[in-house]
């Protein structure tokens, strides 16, 4: 027998097996043939595996959306991954916003209150962008990769063996049907032999499938550890972001005491910061029409017992009931109170009174 004859016979046998399975499957659907039922334990394992696969896919896809909301970026990353190439590095959204803020602040002037605040915010946004990258990398490695490995590896093996079990079951039931229809003794003996073989193959495949399915419990345990890693990564990320914003809020609480005019024509000599018991942007001498002043008259303000008039340089929202909200360019009365923090004065507007930050004020003569 040459190779061609062998291949022809093999193809004929495969075609016969496929036809037998198709007939058995059709007759089962039409209720014209009996079907061997799997034992309850195996059915439960199959159901558990299918449920695990469905929810793992949903969780994995939604986690990808959470970590990368841009669908175009996700598609690009998928294509590069399939091509086994590294995707080009690009600024993420916080980093891009941070860079815009820094560029704007630099152009407005780092010495101006607004420019300085923009630069500080931009630097914080870039830190958040870095933390965002770390979250994505950590989550992809410790959470998404194990889930994907299950879908593309373990579950594909289970699905393959499950399909093979289905085919063995169809072969077994087809053999049972042929045995029932056999009348001649010789035909019946051949059918019985076929039934014993198909039953043995079915039992062996059922055992292989059962062993694979019982590994789903171990998969759940592994995914639980991965979930804990994901939660820890998120906790670290949000803690970092909170700390960054807390630091930024403290920085924005006091504007720089030495800054330049927006037109960069005039600069003011450095003055002690508010934390050194001095007023930064408040004084008596205005330059370039922007209310930029020196600190030479600061002692007058600190030692003045009576109230003085002061112009508000920037809007300010009171943080609590002890503070007074301010509007830029309005004039209020201010005075010092013994024991009060050196960064603050008591301000009055009509019958409203509260603490105001001295860096928001320009003392008037």
CSV table of N, CA and C in Angstrom, one decimal, residues 91-234:
chain,number,residue,atom,x,y,z
A,91,UNK,N,2.9,61.0,25.2
A,91,UNK,CA,2.5,61.6,26.4
A,91,UNK,C,1.0,61.1,26.7
A,92,UNK,N,0.7,60.8,27.9
A,92,UNK,CA,-0.7,60.5,28.2
A,92,UNK,C,-1.4,61.8,28.6
A,93,UNK,N,-2.7,61.7,28.8
A,93,UNK,CA,-3.5,62.9,29.0
A,93,UNK,C,-3.0,63.8,30.1
A,94,UNK,N,-2.7,63.3,31.3
A,94,UNK,CA,-2.2,64.2,32.4
A,94,UNK,C,-0.9,64.8,32.0
A,95,UNK,N,0.0,64.0,31.4
A,95,UNK,CA,1.3,64.6,31.0
A,95,UNK,C,1.2,65.7,30.0
A,96,UNK,N,0.3,65.5,29.0
A,96,UNK,CA,0.1,66.5,28.0
A,96,UNK,C,-0.5,67.7,28.5
A,97,UNK,N,-1.5,67.6,29.4
A,97,UNK,CA,-2.1,68.8,30.1
A,97,UNK,C,-1.0,69.5,30.9
A,98,UNK,N,-0.2,68.7,31.6
A,98,UNK,CA,0.9,69.3,32.4
A,98,UNK,C,1.9,70.1,31.6
A,99,UNK,N,2.2,69.5,30.4
A,99,UNK,CA,3.2,70.2,29.5
A,99,UNK,C,2.6,71.5,29.0
A,100,UNK,N,1.3,71.5,28.7
A,100,UNK,CA,0.6,72.8,28.2
A,100,UNK,C,0.6,73.8,29.3
A,101,UNK,N,0.3,73.4,30.5
A,101,UNK,CA,0.3,74.3,31.7
A,101,UNK,C,1.7,74.9,31.9
A,102,UNK,N,2.7,74.1,31.8
A,102,UNK,CA,4.1,74.6,32.0
A,102,UNK,C,4.5,75.6,30.9
A,103,UNK,N,4.2,75.2,29.7
A,103,UNK,CA,4.5,76.1,28.6
A,103,UNK,C,3.8,77.4,28.7
A,104,UNK,N,2.5,77.4,29.1
A,104,UNK,CA,1.7,78.6,29.3
A,104,UNK,C,2.2,79.4,30.4
A,105,UNK,N,2.6,78.8,31.5
A,105,UNK,CA,3.1,79.5,32.7
A,105,UNK,C,4.4,80.2,32.4
A,106,UNK,N,5.2,79.5,31.6
A,106,UNK,CA,6.5,80.0,31.2
A,106,UNK,C,6.4,81.3,30.3
A,107,UNK,N,5.4,81.2,29.4
A,107,UNK,CA,5.1,82.4,28.5
A,107,UNK,C,4.5,83.5,29.3
A,108,UNK,N,3.6,83.3,30.2
A,108,UNK,CA,3.0,84.3,31.0
A,108,UNK,C,4.0,85.0,31.9
A,109,UNK,N,5.0,84.2,32.3
A,109,UNK,CA,6.0,84.6,33.2
A,109,UNK,C,6.0,83.9,34.5
A,110,UNK,N,7.1,83.1,34.8
A,110,UNK,CA,7.2,82.4,36.1
A,110,UNK,C,7.0,83.2,37.3
A,111,UNK,N,7.3,84.5,37.2
A,111,UNK,CA,7.2,85.4,38.3
A,111,UNK,C,5.9,86.0,38.6
A,112,UNK,N,4.9,85.8,37.6
A,112,UNK,CA,3.6,86.2,37.9
A,112,UNK,C,2.8,85.2,38.7
A,113,UNK,N,1.8,85.6,39.4
A,113,UNK,CA,1.1,84.7,40.2
A,113,UNK,C,0.4,83.6,39.4
A,114,UNK,N,-0.2,84.0,38.2
A,114,UNK,CA,-0.9,83.0,37.4
A,114,UNK,C,0.1,82.1,36.7
A,115,UNK,N,1.2,82.7,36.2
A,115,UNK,CA,2.2,81.8,35.5
A,115,UNK,C,2.8,80.8,36.5
A,116,UNK,N,3.1,81.3,37.7
A,116,UNK,CA,3.7,80.4,38.7
A,116,UNK,C,2.8,79.3,39.0
A,117,UNK,N,1.5,79.6,39.2
A,117,UNK,CA,0.5,78.6,39.6
A,117,UNK,C,0.4,77.6,38.5
A,118,UNK,N,0.4,78.1,37.2
A,118,UNK,CA,0.3,77.1,36.1
A,118,UNK,C,1.4,76.2,36.0
A,119,UNK,N,2.6,76.7,36.3
A,119,UNK,CA,3.8,75.8,36.3
A,119,UNK,C,3.7,74.7,37.4
A,120,UNK,N,3.3,75.2,38.6
A,120,UNK,CA,3.1,74.2,39.7
A,120,UNK,C,2.1,73.2,39.4
A,121,UNK,N,0.9,73.6,38.8
A,121,UNK,CA,-0.1,72.7,38.4
A,121,UNK,C,0.4,71.7,37.3
A,122,UNK,N,1.1,72.3,36.4
A,122,UNK,CA,1.6,71.4,35.3
A,122,UNK,C,2.6,70.4,35.8
A,123,UNK,N,3.5,70.8,36.7
A,123,UNK,CA,4.4,69.8,37.3
A,123,UNK,C,3.7,68.7,38.0
A,124,UNK,N,2.6,69.1,38.7
A,124,UNK,CA,1.8,68.1,39.4
A,124,UNK,C,1.1,67.1,38.5
A,125,UNK,N,0.5,67.7,37.4
A,125,UNK,CA,-0.1,66.9,36.4
A,125,UNK,C,0.8,65.9,35.7
A,126,UNK,N,2.1,66.3,35.5
A,126,UNK,CA,3.0,65.4,34.9
A,126,UNK,C,3.4,64.3,35.9
A,127,UNK,N,3.4,64.6,37.2
A,127,UNK,CA,3.6,63.5,38.2
A,127,UNK,C,2.5,62.5,38.2
A,128,UNK,N,1.3,63.1,38.1
A,128,UNK,CA,0.1,62.2,38.0
A,128,UNK,C,0.2,61.3,36.8
A,129,UNK,N,0.6,61.9,35.7
A,129,UNK,CA,0.8,61.1,34.4
A,129,UNK,C,1.8,60.0,34.6
A,130,UNK,N,2.9,60.3,35.3
A,130,UNK,CA,3.9,59.2,35.6
A,130,UNK,C,3.3,58.1,36.5
A,131,UNK,N,2.5,58.5,37.5
A,131,UNK,CA,1.8,57.5,38.3
A,131,UNK,C,0.8,56.7,37.5
A,132,UNK,N,0.2,57.4,36.6
A,132,UNK,CA,-0.8,56.7,35.7
A,132,UNK,C,-0.1,55.6,34.8
A,133,UNK,N,1.1,55.9,34.3
A,133,UNK,CA,1.9,54.9,33.6
A,133,UNK,C,2.2,53.8,34.5
A,134,UNK,N,2.6,54.0,35.7
A,134,UNK,CA,3.0,53.0,36.6
A,134,UNK,C,1.8,52.1,36.9
A,135,UNK,N,0.6,52.7,37.1
A,135,UNK,CA,-0.6,51.9,37.3
A,135,UNK,C,-0.9,51.0,36.1
A,136,UNK,N,-0.8,51.5,34.9
A,136,UNK,CA,-1.1,50.7,33.7
A,136,UNK,C,-0.1,49.6,33.6
A,137,UNK,N,1.2,49.9,33.8
A,137,UNK,CA,2.2,48.8,33.6
A,137,UNK,C,2.0,47.7,34.7
A,138,UNK,N,1.8,48.1,35.9
A,138,UNK,CA,1.6,47.2,37.0
A,138,UNK,C,0.4,46.3,36.8
A,139,UNK,N,-0.7,47.0,36.5
A,139,UNK,CA,-2.0,46.3,36.3
A,139,UNK,C,-1.9,45.3,35.1
A,140,UNK,N,-1.3,45.8,34.0
A,140,UNK,CA,-1.1,44.9,32.8
A,140,UNK,C,-0.3,43.6,33.2
A,141,UNK,N,0.7,43.8,33.9
A,141,UNK,CA,1.6,42.7,34.3
A,141,UNK,C,1.0,41.8,35.3
A,142,UNK,N,0.4,42.3,36.3
A,142,UNK,CA,-0.1,41.5,37.5
A,142,UNK,C,-1.5,41.1,37.4
A,143,UNK,N,-2.3,41.8,36.5
A,143,UNK,CA,-3.7,41.5,36.5
A,143,UNK,C,-4.2,41.1,35.1
A,144,UNK,N,-4.0,41.9,34.1
A,144,UNK,CA,-4.5,41.6,32.8
A,144,UNK,C,-3.8,40.4,32.1
A,145,UNK,N,-2.5,40.3,32.3
A,145,UNK,CA,-1.8,39.2,31.6
A,145,UNK,C,-2.3,37.9,32.1
A,146,UNK,N,-2.4,37.6,33.4
A,146,UNK,CA,-2.9,36.3,33.9
A,146,UNK,C,-4.3,36.0,33.4
A,147,UNK,N,-5.2,37.1,33.3
A,147,UNK,CA,-6.5,36.8,32.8
A,147,UNK,C,-6.5,36.4,31.3
A,148,UNK,N,-5.6,37.2,30.6
A,148,UNK,CA,-5.5,36.9,29.1
A,148,UNK,C,-4.9,35.5,28.9
A,149,UNK,N,-3.9,35.1,29.7
A,149,UNK,CA,-3.3,33.8,29.6
A,149,UNK,C,-4.3,32.7,29.8
A,150,UNK,N,-5.3,32.9,30.7
A,150,UNK,CA,-6.3,31.9,30.9
A,150,UNK,C,-7.2,31.8,29.7
A,151,UNK,N,-7.7,32.9,29.2
A,151,UNK,CA,-8.6,32.9,28.0
A,151,UNK,C,-7.9,32.3,26.8
A,152,UNK,N,-6.6,32.7,26.5
A,152,UNK,CA,-5.9,32.3,25.3
A,152,UNK,C,-5.2,31.0,25.5
A,153,UNK,N,-5.0,30.5,26.7
A,153,UNK,CA,-4.3,29.3,27.0
A,153,UNK,C,-5.1,28.2,27.6
A,154,UNK,N,-5.4,28.3,28.9
A,154,UNK,CA,-6.1,27.2,29.6
A,154,UNK,C,-7.4,27.0,29.0
A,155,UNK,N,-8.2,28.1,28.8
A,155,UNK,CA,-9.6,27.8,28.4
A,155,UNK,C,-9.6,27.3,26.9
A,156,UNK,N,-8.7,27.6,26.1
A,156,UNK,CA,-8.6,27.1,24.7
A,156,UNK,C,-8.4,25.6,24.8
A,157,UNK,N,-7.5,25.2,25.7
A,157,UNK,CA,-7.3,23.7,25.9
A,157,UNK,C,-8.5,23.0,26.4
A,158,UNK,N,-9.2,23.6,27.3
A,158,UNK,CA,-10.5,23.1,27.8
A,158,UNK,C,-11.5,23.0,26.7
A,159,UNK,N,-11.6,24.0,25.9
A,159,UNK,CA,-12.6,24.0,24.8
A,159,UNK,C,-12.3,22.9,23.8
A,160,UNK,N,-11.0,22.7,23.5
A,160,UNK,CA,-10.6,21.7,22.6
A,160,UNK,C,-10.9,20.3,23.1
A,161,UNK,N,-10.6,20.1,24.4
A,161,UNK,CA,-10.9,18.7,24.9
A,161,UNK,C,-12.5,18.5,25.1
A,162,UNK,N,-13.2,19.6,25.4
A,162,UNK,CA,-14.6,19.5,25.5
A,162,UNK,C,-15.2,19.2,24.1
A,163,UNK,N,-14.7,19.7,23.1
A,163,UNK,CA,-15.2,19.4,21.7
A,163,UNK,C,-14.9,18.0,21.4
A,164,UNK,N,-13.7,17.5,21.8
A,164,UNK,CA,-13.3,16.1,21.5
A,164,UNK,C,-14.2,15.2,22.3
A,165,UNK,N,-14.6,15.6,23.5
A,165,UNK,CA,-15.5,14.8,24.3
A,165,UNK,C,-16.9,14.7,23.7
A,166,UNK,N,-17.3,15.8,23.1
A,166,UNK,CA,-18.6,15.8,22.4
A,166,UNK,C,-18.6,14.8,21.2
A,167,UNK,N,-17.5,14.8,20.5
A,167,UNK,CA,-17.3,13.9,19.3
A,167,UNK,C,-17.3,12.4,19.8
A,168,UNK,N,-16.6,12.2,20.9
A,168,UNK,CA,-16.6,10.8,21.4
A,168,UNK,C,-18.0,10.4,21.9
A,169,UNK,N,-18.7,11.3,22.4
A,169,UNK,CA,-20.0,11.0,22.8
A,169,UNK,C,-20.9,10.7,21.7
A,170,UNK,N,-20.8,11.4,20.6
A,170,UNK,CA,-21.6,11.1,19.4
A,170,UNK,C,-21.2,9.8,18.8
A,171,UNK,N,-19.9,9.5,18.8
A,171,UNK,CA,-19.5,8.2,18.3
A,171,UNK,C,-20.1,7.0,19.1
A,172,UNK,N,-20.1,7.2,20.4
A,172,UNK,CA,-20.7,6.2,21.3
A,172,UNK,C,-22.1,6.0,21.1
A,173,UNK,N,-22.9,7.1,21.0
A,173,UNK,CA,-24.3,7.0,20.7
A,173,UNK,C,-24.6,6.4,19.3
A,174,UNK,N,-23.8,6.8,18.4
A,174,UNK,CA,-24.0,6.2,17.0
A,174,UNK,C,-23.8,4.7,17.0
A,175,UNK,N,-22.8,4.3,17.8
A,175,UNK,CA,-22.5,2.8,17.9
A,175,UNK,C,-23.7,2.1,18.6
A,176,UNK,N,-24.3,2.8,19.6
A,176,UNK,CA,-25.4,2.2,20.3
A,176,UNK,C,-26.6,2.0,19.3
A,177,UNK,N,-26.8,3.0,18.5
A,177,UNK,CA,-27.9,3.0,17.5
A,177,UNK,C,-27.7,1.9,16.5
A,178,UNK,N,-26.4,1.7,16.0
A,178,UNK,CA,-26.2,0.7,15.1
A,178,UNK,C,-26.3,-0.7,15.7
A,179,UNK,N,-26.0,-0.9,17.0
A,179,UNK,CA,-26.2,-2.1,17.7
A,179,UNK,C,-27.6,-2.5,17.8
A,180,UNK,N,-28.5,-1.5,18.0
A,180,UNK,CA,-29.9,-1.7,18.1
A,180,UNK,C,-30.5,-2.2,16.8
A,181,UNK,N,-29.9,-1.6,15.7
A,181,UNK,CA,-30.4,-2.0,14.4
A,181,UNK,C,-29.8,-3.2,13.8
A,182,UNK,N,-28.8,-3.8,14.4
A,182,UNK,CA,-28.1,-5.0,13.9
A,182,UNK,C,-29.0,-6.2,14.1
A,183,UNK,N,-29.2,-7.0,13.1
A,183,UNK,CA,-30.0,-8.2,13.1
A,183,UNK,C,-29.2,-9.5,12.9
A,184,UNK,N,-28.3,-9.5,12.0
A,184,UNK,CA,-27.5,-10.6,11.7
A,184,UNK,C,-26.5,-10.8,12.9
A,185,UNK,N,-26.1,-12.0,13.2
A,185,UNK,CA,-25.2,-12.3,14.3
A,185,UNK,C,-23.9,-11.7,14.1
A,186,UNK,N,-23.4,-11.8,12.9
A,186,UNK,CA,-22.0,-11.3,12.6
A,186,UNK,C,-22.0,-9.8,12.7
A,187,UNK,N,-23.1,-9.2,12.2
A,187,UNK,CA,-23.2,-7.7,12.3
A,187,UNK,C,-23.3,-7.2,13.7
A,188,UNK,N,-24.1,-8.0,14.5
A,188,UNK,CA,-24.3,-7.7,15.9
A,188,UNK,C,-22.9,-7.8,16.7
A,189,UNK,N,-22.2,-8.8,16.4
A,189,UNK,CA,-20.9,-9.0,17.1
A,189,UNK,C,-19.9,-7.8,16.8
A,190,UNK,N,-19.9,-7.4,15.5
A,190,UNK,CA,-19.1,-6.3,15.1
A,190,UNK,C,-19.6,-5.0,15.8
A,191,UNK,N,-20.9,-4.8,15.9
A,191,UNK,CA,-21.4,-3.6,16.5
A,191,UNK,C,-21.1,-3.6,18.0
A,192,UNK,N,-21.1,-4.8,18.6
A,192,UNK,CA,-20.8,-4.8,20.1
A,192,UNK,C,-19.3,-4.5,20.3
A,193,UNK,N,-18.5,-5.0,19.4
A,193,UNK,CA,-17.0,-4.6,19.5
A,193,UNK,C,-16.8,-3.1,19.4
A,194,UNK,N,-17.5,-2.5,18.4
A,194,UNK,CA,-17.4,-1.1,18.2
A,194,UNK,C,-17.9,-0.3,19.4
A,195,UNK,N,-19.0,-0.8,20.0
A,195,UNK,CA,-19.5,-0.1,21.2
A,195,UNK,C,-18.6,-0.1,22.3
A,196,UNK,N,-17.9,-1.3,22.5
A,196,UNK,CA,-16.9,-1.4,23.6
A,196,UNK,C,-15.7,-0.4,23.4
A,197,UNK,N,-15.3,-0.3,22.1
A,197,UNK,CA,-14.2,0.6,21.8
A,197,UNK,C,-14.6,2.1,22.0
A,198,UNK,N,-15.8,2.5,21.5
A,198,UNK,CA,-16.3,3.9,21.6
A,198,UNK,C,-16.6,4.2,23.1
A,199,UNK,N,-17.1,3.2,23.9
A,199,UNK,CA,-17.3,3.5,25.3
A,199,UNK,C,-16.0,3.8,26.0
A,200,UNK,N,-15.0,3.0,25.7
A,200,UNK,CA,-13.7,3.1,26.3
A,200,UNK,C,-13.1,4.5,26.0
A,201,UNK,N,-13.2,4.9,24.7
A,201,UNK,CA,-12.7,6.2,24.3
A,201,UNK,C,-13.4,7.3,24.9
A,202,UNK,N,-14.7,7.2,25.1
A,202,UNK,CA,-15.5,8.2,25.7
A,202,UNK,C,-15.2,8.4,27.2
A,203,UNK,N,-15.1,7.2,27.9
A,203,UNK,CA,-14.7,7.3,29.3
A,203,UNK,C,-13.3,7.9,29.5
A,204,UNK,N,-12.4,7.6,28.7
A,204,UNK,CA,-11.1,8.2,28.8
A,204,UNK,C,-11.1,9.7,28.5
A,205,UNK,N,-11.8,10.1,27.5
A,205,UNK,CA,-11.9,11.5,27.2
A,205,UNK,C,-12.6,12.3,28.3
A,206,UNK,N,-13.6,11.7,28.9
A,206,UNK,CA,-14.4,12.3,30.0
A,206,UNK,C,-13.5,12.5,31.2
A,207,UNK,N,-12.6,11.6,31.4
A,207,UNK,CA,-11.7,11.7,32.6
A,207,UNK,C,-10.7,12.8,32.3
A,208,UNK,N,-10.1,12.9,31.1
A,208,UNK,CA,-9.2,14.0,30.7
A,208,UNK,C,-9.9,15.3,30.9
A,209,UNK,N,-11.1,15.4,30.4
A,209,UNK,CA,-11.8,16.7,30.4
A,209,UNK,C,-12.1,17.1,31.9
A,210,UNK,N,-12.5,16.1,32.7
A,210,UNK,CA,-12.8,16.4,34.1
A,210,UNK,C,-11.6,16.9,34.8
A,211,UNK,N,-10.4,16.3,34.6
A,211,UNK,CA,-9.2,16.7,35.3
A,211,UNK,C,-8.8,18.2,34.9
A,212,UNK,N,-9.0,18.5,33.6
A,212,UNK,CA,-8.8,19.9,33.2
A,212,UNK,C,-9.7,20.9,33.9
A,213,UNK,N,-11.0,20.5,33.9
A,213,UNK,CA,-12.0,21.4,34.5
A,213,UNK,C,-11.8,21.6,36.0
A,214,UNK,N,-11.3,20.6,36.7
A,214,UNK,CA,-11.1,20.7,38.1
A,214,UNK,C,-10.0,21.7,38.4
A,215,UNK,N,-9.2,22.1,37.4
A,215,UNK,CA,-8.2,23.1,37.6
A,215,UNK,C,-8.8,24.5,37.6
A,216,UNK,N,-10.1,24.7,37.3
A,216,UNK,CA,-10.7,26.0,37.4
A,216,UNK,C,-10.7,26.6,38.8
A,217,UNK,N,-10.8,25.7,39.8
A,217,UNK,CA,-10.7,26.2,41.2
A,217,UNK,C,-9.3,26.8,41.5
A,218,UNK,N,-8.3,26.2,40.9
A,218,UNK,CA,-7.0,26.8,41.1
A,218,UNK,C,-6.8,28.1,40.3
A,219,UNK,N,-7.5,28.2,39.2
A,219,UNK,CA,-7.5,29.4,38.4
A,219,UNK,C,-8.2,30.5,39.2
A,220,UNK,N,-9.3,30.2,39.8
A,220,UNK,CA,-10.0,31.2,40.7
A,220,UNK,C,-9.0,31.7,41.8
A,221,UNK,N,-8.3,30.8,42.4
A,221,UNK,CA,-7.4,31.2,43.5
A,221,UNK,C,-6.3,32.1,42.9
A,222,UNK,N,-5.8,31.7,41.8
A,222,UNK,CA,-4.7,32.6,41.1
A,222,UNK,C,-5.3,33.9,40.8
A,223,UNK,N,-6.5,34.0,40.2
A,223,UNK,CA,-7.0,35.3,39.8
A,223,UNK,C,-7.4,36.1,41.1
A,224,UNK,N,-7.6,35.5,42.2
A,224,UNK,CA,-7.9,36.2,43.4
A,224,UNK,C,-6.6,36.9,43.8
A,225,UNK,N,-5.5,36.3,43.7
A,225,UNK,CA,-4.2,36.9,44.1
A,225,UNK,C,-3.9,38.0,43.1
A,226,UNK,N,-4.2,37.8,41.9
A,226,UNK,CA,-4.0,38.9,40.9
A,226,UNK,C,-4.9,40.1,41.1
A,227,UNK,N,-6.2,39.8,41.6
A,227,UNK,CA,-7.1,40.9,41.9
A,227,UNK,C,-6.6,41.7,43.1
A,228,UNK,N,-6.0,41.0,44.1
A,228,UNK,CA,-5.4,41.7,45.2
A,228,UNK,C,-4.2,42.7,44.8
A,229,UNK,N,-3.5,42.2,43.8
A,229,UNK,CA,-2.4,43.0,43.3
A,229,UNK,C,-2.9,44.2,42.5
A,230,UNK,N,-4.0,44.0,41.8
A,230,UNK,CA,-4.6,45.1,41.1
A,230,UNK,C,-5.2,46.2,42.1
A,231,UNK,N,-5.8,45.7,43.1
A,231,UNK,CA,-6.3,46.6,44.1
A,231,UNK,C,-5.2,47.4,44.8
A,232,UNK,N,-4.1,46.7,45.1
A,232,UNK,CA,-3.0,47.4,45.7
A,232,UNK,C,-2.4,48.4,44.8
A,233,UNK,N,-2.3,48.1,43.5
A,233,UNK,CA,-1.8,49.1,42.5
A,233,UNK,C,-2.7,50.3,42.4
A,234,UNK,N,-4.0,50.1,42.4
A,234,UNK,CA,-4.9,51.2,42.4
A,234,UNK,C,-4.8,52.0,43.7
